[in-house]
Short mmCIF file of C-alpha atoms and ligand atoms in Angstrom, two decimals:
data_model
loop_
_atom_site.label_atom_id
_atom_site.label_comp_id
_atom_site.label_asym_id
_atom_site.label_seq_id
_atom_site.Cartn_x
_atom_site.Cartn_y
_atom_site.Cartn_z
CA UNK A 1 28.63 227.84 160.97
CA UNK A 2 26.25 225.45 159.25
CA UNK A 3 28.25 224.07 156.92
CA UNK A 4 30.08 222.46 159.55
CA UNK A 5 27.08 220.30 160.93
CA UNK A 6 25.35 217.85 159.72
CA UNK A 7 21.65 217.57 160.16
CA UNK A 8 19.05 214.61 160.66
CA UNK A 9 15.36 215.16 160.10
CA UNK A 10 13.24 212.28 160.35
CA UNK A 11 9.27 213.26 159.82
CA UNK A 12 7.71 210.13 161.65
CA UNK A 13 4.48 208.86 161.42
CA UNK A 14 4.05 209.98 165.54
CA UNK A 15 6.78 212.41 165.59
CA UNK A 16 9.41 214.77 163.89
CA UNK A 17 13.10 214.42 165.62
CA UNK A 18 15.86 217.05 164.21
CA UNK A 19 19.58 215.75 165.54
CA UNK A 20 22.59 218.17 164.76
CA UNK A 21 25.78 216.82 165.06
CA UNK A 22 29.46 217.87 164.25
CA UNK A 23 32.36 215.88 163.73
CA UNK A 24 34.38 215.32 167.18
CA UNK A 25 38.39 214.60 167.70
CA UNK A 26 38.11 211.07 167.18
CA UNK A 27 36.09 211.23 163.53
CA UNK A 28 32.72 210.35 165.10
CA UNK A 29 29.66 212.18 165.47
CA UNK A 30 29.32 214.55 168.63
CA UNK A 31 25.81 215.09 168.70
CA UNK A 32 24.80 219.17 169.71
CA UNK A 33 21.18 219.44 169.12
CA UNK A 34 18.27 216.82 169.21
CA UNK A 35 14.46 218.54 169.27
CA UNK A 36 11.68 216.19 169.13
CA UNK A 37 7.96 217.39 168.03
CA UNK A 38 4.81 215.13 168.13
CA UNK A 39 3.54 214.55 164.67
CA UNK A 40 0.22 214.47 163.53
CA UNK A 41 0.18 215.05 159.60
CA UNK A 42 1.20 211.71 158.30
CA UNK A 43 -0.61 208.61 157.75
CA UNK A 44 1.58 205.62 156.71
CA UNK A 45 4.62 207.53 156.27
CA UNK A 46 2.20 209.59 153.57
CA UNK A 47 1.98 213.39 154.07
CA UNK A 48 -2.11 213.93 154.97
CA UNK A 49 -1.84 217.57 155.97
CA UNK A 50 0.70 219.64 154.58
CA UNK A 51 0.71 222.44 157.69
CA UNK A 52 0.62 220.07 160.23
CA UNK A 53 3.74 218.79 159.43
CA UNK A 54 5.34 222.25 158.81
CA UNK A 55 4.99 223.04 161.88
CA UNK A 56 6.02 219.95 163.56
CA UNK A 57 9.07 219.84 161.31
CA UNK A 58 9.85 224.01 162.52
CA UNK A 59 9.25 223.28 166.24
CA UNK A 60 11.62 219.99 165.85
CA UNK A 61 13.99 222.07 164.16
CA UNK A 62 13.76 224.88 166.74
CA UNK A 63 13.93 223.40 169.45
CA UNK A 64 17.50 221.43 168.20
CA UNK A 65 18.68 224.60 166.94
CA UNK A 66 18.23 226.17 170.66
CA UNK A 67 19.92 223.56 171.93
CA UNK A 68 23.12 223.39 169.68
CA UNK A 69 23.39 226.68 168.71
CA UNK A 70 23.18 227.10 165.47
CA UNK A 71 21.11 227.75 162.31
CA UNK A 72 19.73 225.09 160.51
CA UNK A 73 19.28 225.61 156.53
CA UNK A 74 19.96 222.53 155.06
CA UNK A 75 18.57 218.66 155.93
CA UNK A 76 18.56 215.15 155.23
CA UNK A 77 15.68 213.92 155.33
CA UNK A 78 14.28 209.92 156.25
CA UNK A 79 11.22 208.82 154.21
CA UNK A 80 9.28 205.46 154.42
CA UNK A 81 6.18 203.87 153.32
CA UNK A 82 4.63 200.72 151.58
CA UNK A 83 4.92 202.73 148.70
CA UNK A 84 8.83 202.19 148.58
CA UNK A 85 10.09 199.67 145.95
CA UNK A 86 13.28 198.21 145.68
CA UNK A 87 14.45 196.07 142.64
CA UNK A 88 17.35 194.58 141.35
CA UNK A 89 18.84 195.73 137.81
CA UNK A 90 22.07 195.27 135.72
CA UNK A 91 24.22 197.27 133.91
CA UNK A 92 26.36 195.69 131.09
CA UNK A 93 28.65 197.62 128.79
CA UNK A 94 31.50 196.78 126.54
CA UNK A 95 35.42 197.78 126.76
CA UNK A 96 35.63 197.97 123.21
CA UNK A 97 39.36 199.67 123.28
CA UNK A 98 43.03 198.56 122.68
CA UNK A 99 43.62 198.78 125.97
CA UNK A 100 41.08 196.43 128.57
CA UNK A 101 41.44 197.51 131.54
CA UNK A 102 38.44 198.44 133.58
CA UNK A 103 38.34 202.04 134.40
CA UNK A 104 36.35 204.58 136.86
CA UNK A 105 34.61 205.29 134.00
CA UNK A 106 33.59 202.71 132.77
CA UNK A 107 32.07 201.17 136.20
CA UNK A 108 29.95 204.73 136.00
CA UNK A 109 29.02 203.73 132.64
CA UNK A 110 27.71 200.22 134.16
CA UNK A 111 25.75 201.91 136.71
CA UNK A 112 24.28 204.60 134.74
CA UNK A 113 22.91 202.04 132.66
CA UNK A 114 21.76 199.79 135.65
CA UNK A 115 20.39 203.20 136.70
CA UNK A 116 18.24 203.11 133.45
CA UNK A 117 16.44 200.07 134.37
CA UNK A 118 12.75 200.70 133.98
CA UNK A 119 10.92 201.65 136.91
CA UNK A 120 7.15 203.20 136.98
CA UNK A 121 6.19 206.17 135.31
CA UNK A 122 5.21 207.64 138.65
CA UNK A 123 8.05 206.75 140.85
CA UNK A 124 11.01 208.47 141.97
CA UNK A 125 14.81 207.32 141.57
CA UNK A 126 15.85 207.88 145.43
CA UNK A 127 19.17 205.30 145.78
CA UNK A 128 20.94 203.41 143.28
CA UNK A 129 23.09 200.89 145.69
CA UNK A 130 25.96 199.15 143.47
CA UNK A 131 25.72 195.22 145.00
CA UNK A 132 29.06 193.98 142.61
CA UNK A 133 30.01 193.71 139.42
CA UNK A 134 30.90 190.67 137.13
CA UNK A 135 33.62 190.73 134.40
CA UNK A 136 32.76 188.59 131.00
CA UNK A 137 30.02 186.76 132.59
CA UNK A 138 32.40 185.50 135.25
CA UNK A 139 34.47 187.11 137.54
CA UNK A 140 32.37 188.16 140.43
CA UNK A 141 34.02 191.31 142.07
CA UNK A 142 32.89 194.45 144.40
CA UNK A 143 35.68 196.53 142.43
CA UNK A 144 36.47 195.80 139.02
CA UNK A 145 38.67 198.46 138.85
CA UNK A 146 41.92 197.54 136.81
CA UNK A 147 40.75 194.21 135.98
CA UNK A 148 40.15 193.05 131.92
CA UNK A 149 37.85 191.98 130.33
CA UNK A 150 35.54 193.20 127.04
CA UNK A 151 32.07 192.66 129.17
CA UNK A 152 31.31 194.92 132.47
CA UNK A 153 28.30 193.93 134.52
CA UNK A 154 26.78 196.01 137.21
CA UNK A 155 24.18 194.70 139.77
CA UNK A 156 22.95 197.78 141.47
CA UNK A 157 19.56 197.64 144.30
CA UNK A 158 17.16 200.61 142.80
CA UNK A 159 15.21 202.02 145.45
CA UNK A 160 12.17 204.18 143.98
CA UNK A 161 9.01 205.97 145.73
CA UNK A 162 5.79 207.30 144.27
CA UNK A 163 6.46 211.06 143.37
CA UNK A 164 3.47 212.58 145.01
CA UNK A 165 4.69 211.25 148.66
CA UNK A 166 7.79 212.18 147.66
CA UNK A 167 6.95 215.86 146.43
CA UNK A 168 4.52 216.34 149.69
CA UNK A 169 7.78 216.18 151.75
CA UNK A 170 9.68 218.02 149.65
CA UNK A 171 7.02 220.95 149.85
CA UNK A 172 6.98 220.31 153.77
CA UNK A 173 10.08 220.82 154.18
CA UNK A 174 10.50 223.76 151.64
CA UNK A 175 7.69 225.28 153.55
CA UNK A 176 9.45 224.93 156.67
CA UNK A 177 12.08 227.09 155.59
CA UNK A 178 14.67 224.54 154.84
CA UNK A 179 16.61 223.17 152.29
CA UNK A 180 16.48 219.19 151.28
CA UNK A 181 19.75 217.44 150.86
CA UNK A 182 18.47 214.39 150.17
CA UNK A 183 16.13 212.39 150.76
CA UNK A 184 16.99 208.52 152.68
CA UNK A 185 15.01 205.38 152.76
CA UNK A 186 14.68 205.60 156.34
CA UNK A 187 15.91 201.92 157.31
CA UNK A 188 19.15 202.39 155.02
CA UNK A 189 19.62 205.52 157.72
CA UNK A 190 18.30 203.24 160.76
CA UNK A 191 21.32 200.45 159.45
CA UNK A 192 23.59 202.81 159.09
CA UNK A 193 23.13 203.84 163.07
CA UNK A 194 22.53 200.46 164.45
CA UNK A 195 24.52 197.65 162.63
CA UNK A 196 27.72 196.68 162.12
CA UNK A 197 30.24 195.84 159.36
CA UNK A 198 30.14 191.95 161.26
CA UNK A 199 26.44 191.85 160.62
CA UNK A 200 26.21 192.83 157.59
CA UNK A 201 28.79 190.55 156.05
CA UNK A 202 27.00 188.07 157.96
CA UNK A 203 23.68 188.30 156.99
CA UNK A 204 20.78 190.38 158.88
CA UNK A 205 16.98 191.98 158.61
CA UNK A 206 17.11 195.46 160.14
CA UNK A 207 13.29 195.45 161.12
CA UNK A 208 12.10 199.15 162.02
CA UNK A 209 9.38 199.10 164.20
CA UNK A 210 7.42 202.73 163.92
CA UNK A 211 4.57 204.44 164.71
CA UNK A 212 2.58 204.12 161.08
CA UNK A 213 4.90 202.06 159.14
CA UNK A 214 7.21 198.94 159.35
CA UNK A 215 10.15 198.69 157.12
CA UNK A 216 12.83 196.02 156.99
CA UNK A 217 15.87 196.02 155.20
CA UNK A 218 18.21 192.68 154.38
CA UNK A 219 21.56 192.34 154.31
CA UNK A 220 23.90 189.83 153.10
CA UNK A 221 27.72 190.03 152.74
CA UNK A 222 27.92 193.31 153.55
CA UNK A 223 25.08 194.47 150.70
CA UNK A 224 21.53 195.61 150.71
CA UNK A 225 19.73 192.97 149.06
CA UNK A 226 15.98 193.62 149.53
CA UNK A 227 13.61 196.67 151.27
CA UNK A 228 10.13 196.27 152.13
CA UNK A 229 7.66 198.23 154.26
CA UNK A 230 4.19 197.52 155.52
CA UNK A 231 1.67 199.62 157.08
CA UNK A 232 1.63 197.92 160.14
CA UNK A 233 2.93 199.91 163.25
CA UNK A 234 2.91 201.03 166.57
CA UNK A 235 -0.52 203.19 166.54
CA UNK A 236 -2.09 199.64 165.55
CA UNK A 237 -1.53 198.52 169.00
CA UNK A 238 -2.45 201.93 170.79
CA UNK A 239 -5.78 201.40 168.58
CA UNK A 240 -6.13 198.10 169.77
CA UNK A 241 -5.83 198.61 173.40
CA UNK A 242 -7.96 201.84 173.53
CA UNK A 243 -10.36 199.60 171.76
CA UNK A 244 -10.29 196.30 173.84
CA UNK A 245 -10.09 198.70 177.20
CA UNK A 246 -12.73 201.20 175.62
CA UNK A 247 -10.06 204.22 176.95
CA UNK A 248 -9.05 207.19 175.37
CA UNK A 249 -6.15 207.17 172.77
CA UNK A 250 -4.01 208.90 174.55
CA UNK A 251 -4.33 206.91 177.73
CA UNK A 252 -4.13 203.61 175.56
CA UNK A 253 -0.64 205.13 175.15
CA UNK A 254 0.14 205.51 178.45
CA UNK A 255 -0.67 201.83 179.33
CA UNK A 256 1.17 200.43 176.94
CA UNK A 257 4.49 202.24 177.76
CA UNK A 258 3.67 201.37 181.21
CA UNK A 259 2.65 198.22 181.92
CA UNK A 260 2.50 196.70 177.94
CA UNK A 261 4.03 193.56 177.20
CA UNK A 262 4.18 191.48 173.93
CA UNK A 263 5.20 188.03 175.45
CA UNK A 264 2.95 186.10 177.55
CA UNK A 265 5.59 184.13 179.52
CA UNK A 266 7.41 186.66 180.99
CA UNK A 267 4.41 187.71 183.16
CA UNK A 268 5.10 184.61 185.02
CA UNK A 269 1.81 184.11 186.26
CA UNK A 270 2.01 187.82 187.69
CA UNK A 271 -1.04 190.08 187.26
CA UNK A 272 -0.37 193.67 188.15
CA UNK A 273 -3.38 195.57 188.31
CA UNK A 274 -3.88 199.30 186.98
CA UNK A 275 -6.54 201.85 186.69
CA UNK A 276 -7.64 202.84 182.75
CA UNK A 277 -10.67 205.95 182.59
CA UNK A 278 -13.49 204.35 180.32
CA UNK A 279 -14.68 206.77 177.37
CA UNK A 280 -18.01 208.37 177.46
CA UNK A 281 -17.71 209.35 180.86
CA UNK A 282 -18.26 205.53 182.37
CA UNK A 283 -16.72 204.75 185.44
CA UNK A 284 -12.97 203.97 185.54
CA UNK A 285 -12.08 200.28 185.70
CA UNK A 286 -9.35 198.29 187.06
CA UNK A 287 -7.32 196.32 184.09
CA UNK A 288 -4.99 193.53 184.96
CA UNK A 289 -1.42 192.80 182.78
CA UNK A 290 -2.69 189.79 181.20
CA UNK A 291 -5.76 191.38 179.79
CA UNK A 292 -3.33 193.96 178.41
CA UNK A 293 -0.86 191.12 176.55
CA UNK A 294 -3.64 190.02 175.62
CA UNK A 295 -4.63 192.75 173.35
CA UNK A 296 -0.82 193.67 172.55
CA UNK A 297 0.46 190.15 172.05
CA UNK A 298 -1.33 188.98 168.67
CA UNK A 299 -0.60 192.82 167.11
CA UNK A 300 3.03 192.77 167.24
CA UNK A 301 3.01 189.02 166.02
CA UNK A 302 0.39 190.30 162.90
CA UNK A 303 3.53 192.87 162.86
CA UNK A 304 6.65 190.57 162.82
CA UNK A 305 4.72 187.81 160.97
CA UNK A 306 4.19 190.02 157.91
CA UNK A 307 8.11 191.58 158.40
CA UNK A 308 8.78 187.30 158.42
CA UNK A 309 6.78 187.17 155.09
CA UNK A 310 8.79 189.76 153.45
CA UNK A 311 12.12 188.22 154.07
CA UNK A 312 11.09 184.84 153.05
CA UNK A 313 10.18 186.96 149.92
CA UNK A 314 13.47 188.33 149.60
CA UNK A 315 15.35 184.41 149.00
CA UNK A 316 17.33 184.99 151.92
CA UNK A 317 15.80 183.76 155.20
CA UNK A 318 18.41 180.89 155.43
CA UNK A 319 21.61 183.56 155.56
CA UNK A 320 20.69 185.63 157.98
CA UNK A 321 23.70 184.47 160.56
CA UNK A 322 23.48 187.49 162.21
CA UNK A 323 19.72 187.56 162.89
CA UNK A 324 17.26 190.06 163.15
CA UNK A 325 17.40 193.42 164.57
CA UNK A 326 14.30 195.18 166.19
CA UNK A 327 14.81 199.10 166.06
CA UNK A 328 12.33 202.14 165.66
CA UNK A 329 9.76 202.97 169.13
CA UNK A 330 8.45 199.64 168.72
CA UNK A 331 11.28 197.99 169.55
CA UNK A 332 11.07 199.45 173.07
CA UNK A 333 7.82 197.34 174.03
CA UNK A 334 8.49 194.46 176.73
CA UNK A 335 8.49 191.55 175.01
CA UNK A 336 8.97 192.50 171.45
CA UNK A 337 12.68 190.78 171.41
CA UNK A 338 11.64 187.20 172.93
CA UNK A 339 8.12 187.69 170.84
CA UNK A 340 10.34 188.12 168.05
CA UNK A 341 12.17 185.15 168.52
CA UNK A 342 9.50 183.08 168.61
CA UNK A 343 8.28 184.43 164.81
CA UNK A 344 11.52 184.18 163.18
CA UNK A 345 13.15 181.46 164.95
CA UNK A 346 16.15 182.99 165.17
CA UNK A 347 18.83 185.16 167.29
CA UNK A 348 16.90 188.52 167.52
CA UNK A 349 18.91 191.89 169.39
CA UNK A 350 17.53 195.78 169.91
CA UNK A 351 19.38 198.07 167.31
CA UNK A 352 20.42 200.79 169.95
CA UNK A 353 22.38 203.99 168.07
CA UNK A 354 25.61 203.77 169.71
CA UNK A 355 29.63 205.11 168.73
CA UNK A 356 28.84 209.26 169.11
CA UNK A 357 29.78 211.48 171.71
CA UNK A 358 27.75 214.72 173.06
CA UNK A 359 24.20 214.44 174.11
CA UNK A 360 24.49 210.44 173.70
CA UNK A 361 21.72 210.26 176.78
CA UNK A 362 19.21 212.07 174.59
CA UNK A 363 19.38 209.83 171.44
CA UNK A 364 20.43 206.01 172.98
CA UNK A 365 16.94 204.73 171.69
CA UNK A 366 15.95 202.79 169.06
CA UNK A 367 13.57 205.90 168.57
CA UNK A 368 16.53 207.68 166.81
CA UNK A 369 17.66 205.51 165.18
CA UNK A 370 16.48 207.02 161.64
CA UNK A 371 17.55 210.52 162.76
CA UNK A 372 21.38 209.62 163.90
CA UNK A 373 21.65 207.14 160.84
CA UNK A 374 20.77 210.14 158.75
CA UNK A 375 23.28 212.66 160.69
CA UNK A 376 26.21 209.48 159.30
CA UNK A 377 24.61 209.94 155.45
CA UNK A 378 25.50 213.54 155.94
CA UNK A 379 28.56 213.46 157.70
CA UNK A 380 29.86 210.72 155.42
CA UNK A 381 29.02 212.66 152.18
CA UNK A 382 30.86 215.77 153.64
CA UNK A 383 34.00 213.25 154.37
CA UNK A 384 34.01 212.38 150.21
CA UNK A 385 33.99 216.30 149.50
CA UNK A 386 37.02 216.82 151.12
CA UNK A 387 39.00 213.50 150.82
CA UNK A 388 41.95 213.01 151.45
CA UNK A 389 41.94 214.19 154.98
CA UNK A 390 44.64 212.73 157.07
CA UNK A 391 43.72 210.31 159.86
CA UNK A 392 40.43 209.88 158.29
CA UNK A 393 41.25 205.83 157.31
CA UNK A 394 41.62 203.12 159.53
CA UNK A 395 39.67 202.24 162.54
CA UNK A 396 37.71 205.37 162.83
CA UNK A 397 33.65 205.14 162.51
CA UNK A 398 33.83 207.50 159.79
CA UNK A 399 36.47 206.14 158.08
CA UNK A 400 35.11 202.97 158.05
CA UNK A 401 31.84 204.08 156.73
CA UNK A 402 33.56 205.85 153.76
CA UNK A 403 32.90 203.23 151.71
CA UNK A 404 29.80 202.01 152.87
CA UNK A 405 28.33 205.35 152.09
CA UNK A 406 29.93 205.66 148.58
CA UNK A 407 27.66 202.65 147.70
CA UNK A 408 24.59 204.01 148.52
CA UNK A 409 24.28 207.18 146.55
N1 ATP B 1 8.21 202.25 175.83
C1 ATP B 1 7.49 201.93 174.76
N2 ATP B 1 6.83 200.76 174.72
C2 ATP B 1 6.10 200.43 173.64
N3 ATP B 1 5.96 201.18 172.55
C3 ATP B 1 6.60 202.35 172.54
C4 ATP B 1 7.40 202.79 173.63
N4 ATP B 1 7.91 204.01 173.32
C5 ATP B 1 7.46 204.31 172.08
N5 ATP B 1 6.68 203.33 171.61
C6 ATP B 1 5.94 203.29 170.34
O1 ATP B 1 6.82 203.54 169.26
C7 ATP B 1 6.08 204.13 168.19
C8 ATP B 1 6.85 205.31 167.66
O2 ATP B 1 8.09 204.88 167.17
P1 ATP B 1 8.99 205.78 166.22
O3 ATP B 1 9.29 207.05 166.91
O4 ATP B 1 10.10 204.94 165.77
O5 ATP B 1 7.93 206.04 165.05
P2 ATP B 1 7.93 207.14 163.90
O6 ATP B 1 9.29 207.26 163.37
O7 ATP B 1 7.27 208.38 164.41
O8 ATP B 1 6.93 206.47 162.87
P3 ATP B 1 7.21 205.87 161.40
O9 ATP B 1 8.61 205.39 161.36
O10 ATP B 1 6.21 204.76 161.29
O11 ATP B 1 6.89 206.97 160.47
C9 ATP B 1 4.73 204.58 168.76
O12 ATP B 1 3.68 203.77 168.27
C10 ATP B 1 4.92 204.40 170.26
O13 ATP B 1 3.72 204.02 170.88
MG1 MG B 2 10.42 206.16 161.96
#
């Protein structure tokens, strides 16, 4: 029955990947279904051809229907792009009553008017992420609740998009024959699937590498505190290499995942030699490693240099103790981690999705990281529906992500 899975759709710049999972004895995910269709109607994370997509969305969603079982109607859905914005905004009301103690409702007051914080005409509200709350001025709290005081605060994180990118993949996805949940800045999903509590509190970039787009995310003590996204990705580097090898896209592709690298020294002087097919029907020529790191190697650092200017933007490069994590199908080049350590000068690890059961072979890659961070959203937001459940608190992923979740929609 549908209503007892949760489903994952994240429309990629190079593909679409549909995950169904269910919840499994131990409160995790057990993941039953994962279809993956190459994408072709997206530039940037921006919907450029409506049909395209459809039917890379449907086959996606077929083909992790067949798998699992069931029938898919309803979706959460990832969305990305440099037309994103995040911004900070407050929310102060007044306990004007005999009685000062803060209540529920008056921390939804404070957030409904942090909510109201002026954003662009042409944007779209898509999370409102509560970051604390002060009392009088002073007391700095995550939950007010029961304190006194005559002066509530709220800091929420607003996190808008432009409407027509967000309307083009509504009507994909309408047109596909499903129904949108909700729609997820994709590296809020990504977090959710590849850091930890530890991390957070400590202070991290989540840095997703795609095909079209790069978004990063920052955390400090345990709260979102700045999104970005530039159009930097992946397909850059293809384009470079079937450029600098004069080779056909595709086969651009195939060199990279096969003999790319994005860090000079770990050649070690060794030259492996390969065959690329010139375009234009000139003779096939033989292309040694270092020619290839060569093309590859200044992309990616273009790529993690501008990620690096973003979170010196965001005020806090100095408390990341936790580093930076590389996820997304970038991540998976040779080289990216140690490149990245040169750029940011700091401890830098590959956000894996890990902690779910079923078809965990299928979906260990920084790849899915989007579409298994999106299955959590879902399954999390089913969990507040029916709270209490017994056994849900305590050390369980789920559980532990109860709260978490609560904060970010
Ligand atoms: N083994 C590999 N080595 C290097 N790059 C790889 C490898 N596997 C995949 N990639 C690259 O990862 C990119 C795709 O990553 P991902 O699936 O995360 O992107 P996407 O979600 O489709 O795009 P976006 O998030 O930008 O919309 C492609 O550019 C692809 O070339
Ligand atoms: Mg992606």
């Amino acid at each position: 029955m549908e209503n007892e899975v949760f489903v994952g759709l994240d429309i990629g710049t190079t593909k679409v990947a549909c995950i169904i999972a269910e919840p499994d004895e131990n409160n995790l995910l057990r993941i039953i279904g994962v279809g993956v269709s190459p994408s072709d109607g997206l530039r940037k994370g921006t919907v450029v051809n409506i049909d395209r997509t459809v039917n890379s969305i449907k086959k996606a969603v077929e083909e992790a229907e067949l798998m699992a079982g069931v029938d898919v109607n309803s979706v959460w859905v990832g969305i990305a792009g440099d037309h994103i914005r995040g911004k900070n905004g407050n929310g102060p009301v007044a306990i004007a009553r005999e009685n000062p103690e803060i209540t529920q409702e008056d921390i939804d007051r404070a957030i409904g008017m942090a909510k109201a914080t002026q954003f662009p005409p042409d944007c779209e509200l898509l999370h409102v992420i509560p970051q604390g709350y002060s009392v009088d001025d002073q007391k700095k709290t995550d939950n007010p609740l029961g304190m006194r005081g005559v002066k509530l605060e709220a800091e929420v994180h607003i996190i808008t998009g432009q409407s027509t990118v967000i309307q083009d993949i509504k009507t994909c996805v309408e047109k596909a024959g499903l129904r949108l949940i909700k729609l997820v800045f994709e590296p809020l999903a990504s977090s959710n699937a590849v850091l930890n509590k530890d991390e957070k509190e400590l202070g991290v970039a989540l840095i997703d590498i795609g095909g079209g787009t790069t978004d990063i995310a920052v955390y400090t003590e345990e709260h979102i505190r700045y999104i970005a996204a530039v159009g930097v990705g992946g397909k850059n580097v293809t384009n470079d290499i079937a450029i600098g090898l004069r080779t056909p896209l595709e086969k651009a592709e195939e060199v990279k995942r096969k003999y790319g690298n994005a860090y000079q020294p770990l050649l070690r002087g060794e030259n492996e030699r390969f065959m690329v097919p010139a375009v234009g029907g000139n003779e096939d020529r033989e292309v040694g490693r270092e020619v290839l790191v060569g093309i590859i190697e200044p992309r990616v650092e273009e790529i993690l240099t501008l990620a690096l200017r973003e979170i010196k933007k965001s005020g806090y490069q100095q408390m990341l103790g936790a580093g930076v994590v590389l996820t997304g199908g970038g991540a998976l080049m040779e080289g990216a981690r140690e490149k990245a350590e040169e750029v940011f000068q700091m401890p830098v690890k590959i956000g894996i999705p890990g902690r779910f059961s079923g078809l965990t072979e299928a979906v260990k890659s920084p790849i899915h990281a989007t579409g298994i961070g999106l299955c959590m959203f879902a399954a999390e937001s089913r969990r507040e529906v029916s709270e209490p459940r017994p056994g849900v608190k305590g050390d369980s992923l789920l559980g532990k992500i109860v709260t978490w979740i609560k904060k970010y929609l």
